[in-house]
CSV table of C-alpha atoms in Angstrom, one decimal:
chain,number,residue,atom,x,y,z
Q,167,MET,CA,0.3,-3.1,12.3
Q,168,HIS,CA,-0.2,0.7,12.2
Q,169,ILE,CA,0.9,2.7,9.2
Q,170,HIS,CA,4.0,4.1,10.9
Q,171,GLU,CA,5.0,0.6,11.9
Q,172,ALA,CA,4.6,-0.7,8.4
Q,173,ILE,CA,6.6,2.1,7.0
Q,174,LYS,CA,9.5,1.4,9.4
Q,175,ALA,CA,9.2,-2.4,8.7
Q,176,ARG,CA,9.7,-2.0,5.0
Q,177,THR,CA,12.7,-3.7,3.4
Q,178,GLU,CA,14.5,-3.5,0.0
Q,179,ASP,CA,12.6,-6.6,-1.1
Q,180,GLN,CA,9.3,-5.3,0.3
Q,181,PRO,CA,9.2,-1.5,-0.1
Q,182,PHE,CA,5.4,-1.1,-0.4
Q,183,ILE,CA,2.7,-0.9,2.2
Q,184,VAL,CA,-0.9,-2.1,1.7
Q,185,ARG,CA,-4.0,-2.3,3.9
Q,186,THR,CA,-5.0,-5.9,4.5
Q,187,SER,CA,-8.6,-5.0,3.9
Q,188,TRP,CA,-7.6,-4.4,0.3
Q,189,LEU,CA,-6.7,-8.1,-0.1
Q,190,ASN,CA,-9.0,-11.1,-0.4
Q,191,ASP,CA,-8.7,-14.3,1.6
Q,192,PHE,CA,-6.2,-15.7,-0.9
Q,193,GLY,CA,-3.7,-12.9,-0.5
Q,194,ARG,CA,-4.3,-11.6,-4.0
Q,195,TYR,CA,-5.9,-8.3,-5.0
Q,196,GLU,CA,-9.6,-8.5,-5.6
Q,197,LYS,CA,-9.7,-5.3,-7.6
Q,198,TRP,CA,-7.5,-2.4,-8.6
Q,199,VAL,CA,-6.0,-1.3,-5.3
Q,200,PRO,CA,-3.0,0.8,-4.5
Q,201,LYS,CA,0.3,-0.4,-3.2
Q,202,ILE,CA,1.9,2.6,-1.5
Q,203,LEU,CA,5.5,3.5,-1.7
Q,204,PRO,CA,6.3,6.1,1.0
Q,205,THR,CA,9.3,8.4,0.1
Q,206,ASN,CA,11.0,11.4,1.6
Q,207,SER,CA,11.2,13.0,-1.9
Q,208,VAL,CA,9.0,15.6,-3.4
Q,209,LEU,CA,6.9,12.7,-4.7
Q,210,CYS,CA,5.6,12.1,-1.2
Q,211,CYS,CA,3.8,8.7,-1.2
Q,212,VAL,CA,3.5,7.1,-4.6
Q,213,ALA,CA,0.5,4.8,-5.3
Q,214,TYR,CA,0.9,1.9,-7.7
Q,215,ALA,CA,-2.5,0.5,-8.7
Q,216,THR,CA,-2.3,-3.2,-9.2
Q,217,LEU,CA,-4.4,-6.2,-10.1
Q,218,GLY,CA,-2.4,-9.3,-9.5
Q,219,GLU,CA,0.7,-8.9,-11.6
Q,220,LYS,CA,-0.8,-6.1,-13.7
Q,221,ALA,CA,0.0,-2.5,-12.8
Q,222,LYS,CA,-1.2,0.9,-13.9
Q,223,ASP,CA,1.1,4.0,-14.1
Q,224,PRO,CA,2.1,5.3,-10.7
Q,225,CYS,CA,0.3,8.3,-9.1
Q,226,ARG,CA,2.3,10.6,-6.9
Q,227,GLY,CA,0.9,12.2,-3.8
Q,228,TRP,CA,-1.4,9.6,-2.4
Q,229,GLN,CA,-3.9,11.2,0.0
Q,230,PRO,CA,-4.9,8.8,2.8
Q,231,SER,CA,-8.3,9.0,4.4
Q,232,ALA,CA,-8.7,9.2,8.2
Q,233,ARG,CA,-9.6,5.5,8.2
Q,234,ASP,CA,-6.3,4.7,6.4
Q,235,LEU,CA,-4.3,6.7,9.0
Q,236,VAL,CA,-5.9,5.0,12.0
Q,237,ALA,CA,-6.2,1.5,10.6
Q,238,ASP,CA,-4.1,-1.1,12.5
Q,239,TYR,CA,-3.9,-3.7,9.7
Q,240,TRP,CA,-1.2,-2.4,7.4
Q,241,GLU,CA,1.4,-4.8,6.0
Q,242,ILE,CA,4.5,-4.6,3.8
Q,243,THR,CA,4.6,-6.2,0.4
Q,244,ALA,CA,6.8,-6.5,-2.7
């Protein structure tokens, strides 16, 4: 789905969006990649870098690339 569709599809249980190209074939993260939490606050989009169950401190103000914005393979995740 496109980024705007993924943002609208989020639920309380799955509030993050992620590009499927950031995932490997097993549905687990291959490397440190962001899970994005879109907000309407001054924080804008918050990126949480994760590796499996491990997470780094969040980073506010994620800045997507043009490829991120036009990609049609976004999904929601917990």
